[in-house]
PDB file of C-alpha atoms in Angstrom:
ATOM      1  CA  MET A   1      -0.081  -0.039   0.093  1.00  0.00           C
ATOM      2  CA  SER A   2       2.768   2.329   0.857  1.00  0.00           C
ATOM      3  CA  ARG A   3       4.574   1.667  -2.348  1.00  0.00           C
ATOM      4  CA  ILE A   4       1.389   2.369  -4.460  1.00  0.00           C
ATOM      5  CA  LEU A   5       0.962   5.831  -2.291  1.00  0.00           C
ATOM      6  CA  ASP A   6       4.545   6.630  -3.166  1.00  0.00           C
ATOM      7  CA  GLN A   7       4.335   6.042  -6.684  1.00  0.00           C
ATOM      8  CA  ARG A   8       1.205   8.327  -7.086  1.00  0.00           C
ATOM      9  CA  ILE A   9       2.912  11.172  -4.982  1.00  0.00           C
ATOM     10  CA  LEU A  10       5.993  10.788  -7.602  1.00  0.00           C
ATOM     11  CA  LEU A  11       3.580  11.006 -10.530  1.00  0.00           C
ATOM     12  CA  LEU A  12       1.819  14.092  -8.936  1.00  0.00           C
ATOM     13  CA  VAL A  13       5.242  15.950  -8.458  1.00  0.00           C
ATOM     14  CA  ILE A  14       6.351  15.110 -11.870  1.00  0.00           C
ATOM     15  CA  SER A  15       3.172  16.257 -13.510  1.00  0.00           C
ATOM     16  CA  PHE A  16       3.288  19.467 -11.425  1.00  0.00           C
ATOM     17  CA  SER A  17       6.789  20.286 -12.235  1.00  0.00           C
ATOM     18  CA  ALA A  18       6.294  19.809 -16.016  1.00  0.00           C
ATOM     19  CA  SER A  19       3.153  22.052 -15.847  1.00  0.00           C
ATOM     20  CA  VAL A  20       5.248  24.819 -14.239  1.00  0.00           C
ATOM     21  CA  GLN A  21       8.045  24.541 -16.714  1.00  0.00           C
ATOM     22  CA  SER A  22       5.909  24.862 -19.762  1.00  0.00           C
ATOM     23  CA  THR A  23       3.939  27.742 -18.421  1.00  0.00           C
ATOM     24  CA  LYS A  24       6.955  29.630 -16.945  1.00  0.00           C
ATOM     25  CA  VAL A  25       7.220  33.336 -17.335  1.00  0.00           C
ATOM     26  CA  LEU A  26       9.235  34.214 -20.396  1.00  0.00           C
ATOM     27  CA  SER A  27       9.832  37.794 -19.199  1.00  0.00           C
ATOM     28  CA  VAL A  28       8.525  40.085 -16.351  1.00  0.00           C
ATOM     29  CA  TRP A  29       8.396  43.066 -18.771  1.00  0.00           C
ATOM     30  CA  LYS A  30       7.013  43.600 -22.328  1.00  0.00           C
ATOM     31  CA  LYS A  31       6.644  46.500 -24.549  1.00  0.00           C
ATOM     32  CA  CYS A  32       3.378  47.450 -26.117  1.00  0.00           C
ATOM     33  CA  GLY A  33       1.798  50.168 -28.243  1.00  0.00           C
ATOM     34  CA  ASP A  34      -0.452  51.255 -25.522  1.00  0.00           C
ATOM     35  CA  PRO A  35      -0.868  50.235 -21.658  1.00  0.00           C
ATOM     36  CA  GLU A  36      -3.463  47.571 -22.439  1.00  0.00           C
ATOM     37  CA  CYS A  37      -1.305  46.157 -25.288  1.00  0.00           C
ATOM     38  CA  GLU A  38      -4.437  46.017 -27.590  1.00  0.00           C
ATOM     39  CA  LYS A  39      -2.935  48.425 -30.164  1.00  0.00           C
ATOM     40  CA  ALA A  40      -1.087  46.652 -32.906  1.00  0.00           C
ATOM     41  CA  MET A  41       2.421  47.962 -32.902  1.00  0.00           C
ATOM     42  CA  SER A  42       3.716  46.865 -36.429  1.00  0.00           C
ATOM     43  CA  ARG A  43       2.837  44.574 -39.336  1.00  0.00           C
ATOM     44  CA  VAL A  44       5.700  41.971 -40.054  1.00  0.00           C
ATOM     45  CA  GLN A  45       6.344  39.467 -42.757  1.00  0.00           C
ATOM     46  CA  ALA A  46       7.877  36.060 -42.032  1.00  0.00           C
ATOM     47  CA  THR A  47      11.345  35.460 -43.414  1.00  0.00           C
ATOM     48  CA  THR A  48      11.500  31.777 -42.467  1.00  0.00           C
ATOM     49  CA  ASP A  49       9.048  29.044 -41.498  1.00  0.00           C
ATOM     50  CA  TYR A  50       8.585  28.662 -37.754  1.00  0.00           C
ATOM     51  CA  LEU A  51       7.179  25.968 -35.618  1.00  0.00           C
ATOM     52  CA  GLY A  52       7.087  26.805 -31.796  1.00  0.00           C
ATOM     53  CA  PRO A  53       7.929  24.491 -29.215  1.00  0.00           C
ATOM     54  CA  ASP A  54       4.602  24.713 -27.394  1.00  0.00           C
ATOM     55  CA  CYS A  55       1.047  26.033 -27.663  1.00  0.00           C
ATOM     56  CA  ARG A  56       2.184  29.574 -26.552  1.00  0.00           C
ATOM     57  CA  TYR A  57       3.783  29.995 -29.855  1.00  0.00           C
ATOM     58  CA  LEU A  58       2.644  31.331 -33.167  1.00  0.00           C
ATOM     59  CA  ASN A  59       3.412  29.013 -36.168  1.00  0.00           C
ATOM     60  CA  PHE A  60       4.007  30.305 -39.560  1.00  0.00           C
ATOM     61  CA  LYS A  61       5.504  30.048 -43.124  1.00  0.00           C
ATOM     62  CA  THR A  62       7.847  32.324 -45.138  1.00  0.00           C
ATOM     63  CA  GLY A  63       5.874  35.120 -46.617  1.00  0.00           C
ATOM     64  CA  GLU A  64       2.810  35.116 -44.116  1.00  0.00           C
ATOM     65  CA  GLU A  65       1.776  38.518 -42.594  1.00  0.00           C
ATOM     66  CA  ILE A  66       1.742  38.901 -38.850  1.00  0.00           C
ATOM     67  CA  MET A  67       0.433  41.783 -36.620  1.00  0.00           C
ATOM     68  CA  VAL A  68       2.634  42.325 -33.703  1.00  0.00           C
ATOM     69  CA  TYR A  69       1.220  43.392 -30.367  1.00  0.00           C
ATOM     70  CA  SER A  70       3.849  43.283 -27.710  1.00  0.00           C
ATOM     71  CA  LYS A  71       7.551  42.590 -27.385  1.00  0.00           C
ATOM     72  CA  LEU A  72       9.219  40.936 -24.574  1.00  0.00           C
ATOM     73  CA  SER A  73      11.874  43.086 -22.758  1.00  0.00           C
ATOM     74  CA  ARG A  74      14.706  43.252 -20.590  1.00  0.00           C
ATOM     75  CA  GLU A  75      15.812  39.602 -19.911  1.00  0.00           C
ATOM     76  CA  ASN A  76      14.180  38.258 -23.086  1.00  0.00           C
ATOM     77  CA  GLU A  77      14.087  40.416 -25.828  1.00  0.00           C
ATOM     78  CA  ASN A  78      14.201  38.087 -28.715  1.00  0.00           C
ATOM     79  CA  LEU A  79      10.270  37.045 -28.589  1.00  0.00           C
ATOM     80  CA  TRP A  80       7.547  39.101 -29.909  1.00  0.00           C
ATOM     81  CA  THR A  81       3.872  38.502 -29.613  1.00  0.00           C
ATOM     82  CA  GLY A  82       1.483  38.727 -32.679  1.00  0.00           C
ATOM     83  CA  SER A  83      -1.510  37.460 -34.569  1.00  0.00           C
ATOM     84  CA  LYS A  84      -1.878  35.643 -38.017  1.00  0.00           C
ATOM     85  CA  GLY A  85      -5.646  35.359 -38.718  1.00  0.00           C
ATOM     86  CA  LYS A  86      -7.031  33.848 -35.622  1.00  0.00           C
ATOM     87  CA  ASP A  87      -3.887  32.450 -34.143  1.00  0.00           C
ATOM     88  CA  PHE A  88      -2.054  34.112 -31.534  1.00  0.00           C
ATOM     89  CA  GLY A  89       1.567  33.666 -29.935  1.00  0.00           C
ATOM     90  CA  TYR A  90       5.099  34.232 -29.453  1.00  0.00           C
ATOM     91  CA  PHE A  91       7.619  33.997 -32.315  1.00  0.00           C
ATOM     92  CA  PRO A  92      11.385  34.913 -32.519  1.00  0.00           C
ATOM     93  CA  ARG A  93      11.801  38.424 -33.871  1.00  0.00           C
ATOM     94  CA  ASP A  94      14.716  37.247 -36.208  1.00  0.00           C
ATOM     95  CA  ALA A  95      12.250  35.201 -38.120  1.00  0.00           C
ATOM     96  CA  VAL A  96      10.369  38.377 -39.462  1.00  0.00           C
ATOM     97  CA  LYS A  97      11.089  41.605 -41.083  1.00  0.00           C
ATOM     98  CA  VAL A  98       9.030  44.936 -40.250  1.00  0.00           C
ATOM     99  CA  GLU A  99       7.092  45.804 -42.970  1.00  0.00           C
ATOM    100  CA  GLU A 100       5.216  48.871 -41.487  1.00  0.00           C
ATOM    101  CA  VAL A 101       5.450  50.513 -37.993  1.00  0.00           C
ATOM    102  CA  LEU A 102       1.897  51.493 -36.619  1.00  0.00           C
ATOM    103  CA  ILE A 103       2.935  53.326 -33.434  1.00  0.00           C
ATOM    104  CA  GLY A 104       5.027  56.253 -32.556  1.00  0.00           C
ATOM    105  CA  GLU A 105       6.247  55.351 -29.227  1.00  0.00           C
ATOM    106  CA  GLU A 106       6.406  52.012 -27.218  1.00  0.00           C
ATOM    107  CA  VAL A 107       5.293  51.735 -23.636  1.00  0.00           C
ATOM    108  CA  GLU A 108       6.916  49.163 -21.272  1.00  0.00           C
ATOM    109  CA  VAL A 109       4.578  47.368 -18.949  1.00  0.00           C
ATOM    110  CA  LEU A 110       4.602  44.334 -16.525  1.00  0.00           C
ATOM    111  CA  THR A 111       3.512  41.140 -17.993  1.00  0.00           C
ATOM    112  CA  LYS A 112       0.683  39.094 -16.460  1.00  0.00           C
ATOM    113  CA  GLU A 113       0.499  35.505 -15.652  1.00  0.00           C
ATOM    114  CA  THR A 114      -2.153  35.045 -18.211  1.00  0.00           C
ATOM    115  CA  ASP A 115       0.351  36.289 -20.869  1.00  0.00           C
ATOM    116  CA  PHE A 116       1.995  32.866 -20.758  1.00  0.00           C
ATOM    117  CA  LEU A 117      -0.999  30.387 -20.667  1.00  0.00           C
ATOM    118  CA  CYS A 118      -2.171  28.416 -23.841  1.00  0.00           C
ATOM    119  CA  LEU A 119      -5.403  29.502 -25.000  1.00  0.00           C
ATOM    120  CA  HIS A 120      -7.576  26.635 -26.836  1.00  0.00           C
ATOM    121  CA  GLU A 121     -11.286  26.754 -27.670  1.00  0.00           C
ATOM    122  CA  ASP A 122     -11.911  29.731 -25.347  1.00  0.00           C
ATOM    123  CA  LYS A 123     -10.423  28.332 -22.263  1.00  0.00           C
ATOM    124  CA  TYR A 124      -6.982  28.762 -20.588  1.00  0.00           C
ATOM    125  CA  THR A 125      -5.224  25.588 -20.416  1.00  0.00           C
ATOM    126  CA  PHE A 126      -1.589  24.607 -18.966  1.00  0.00           C
ATOM    127  CA  GLU A 127       0.217  22.082 -20.994  1.00  0.00           C
TER     128      GLU A 127
END
């Protein structure tokens, strides 16, 4: 009986740590076009195909257009956030080229825990 309980606890710990790792905060700060990060900052075009490591990332093909809404800053400046059609997520800034800048000034704001959750079928999920 004790062995079964030990195995269940171990599985629970492994499951929890995997969940924490895949939903970790990628940056504490981000830059946006407005304090609510609702205004598009720029329009970019993919210069390469990109397939993200998990559901928080935006996948795209070379030549596709993406609207940028935020850019992670300070400790992780390589990731931007944007949308392509109804898909939304993070992508590396070196996988795109800026076609049009839509704002005059960037605003730096704190990220929220919800910035790093996966959104599937209108509900937040941890993967």
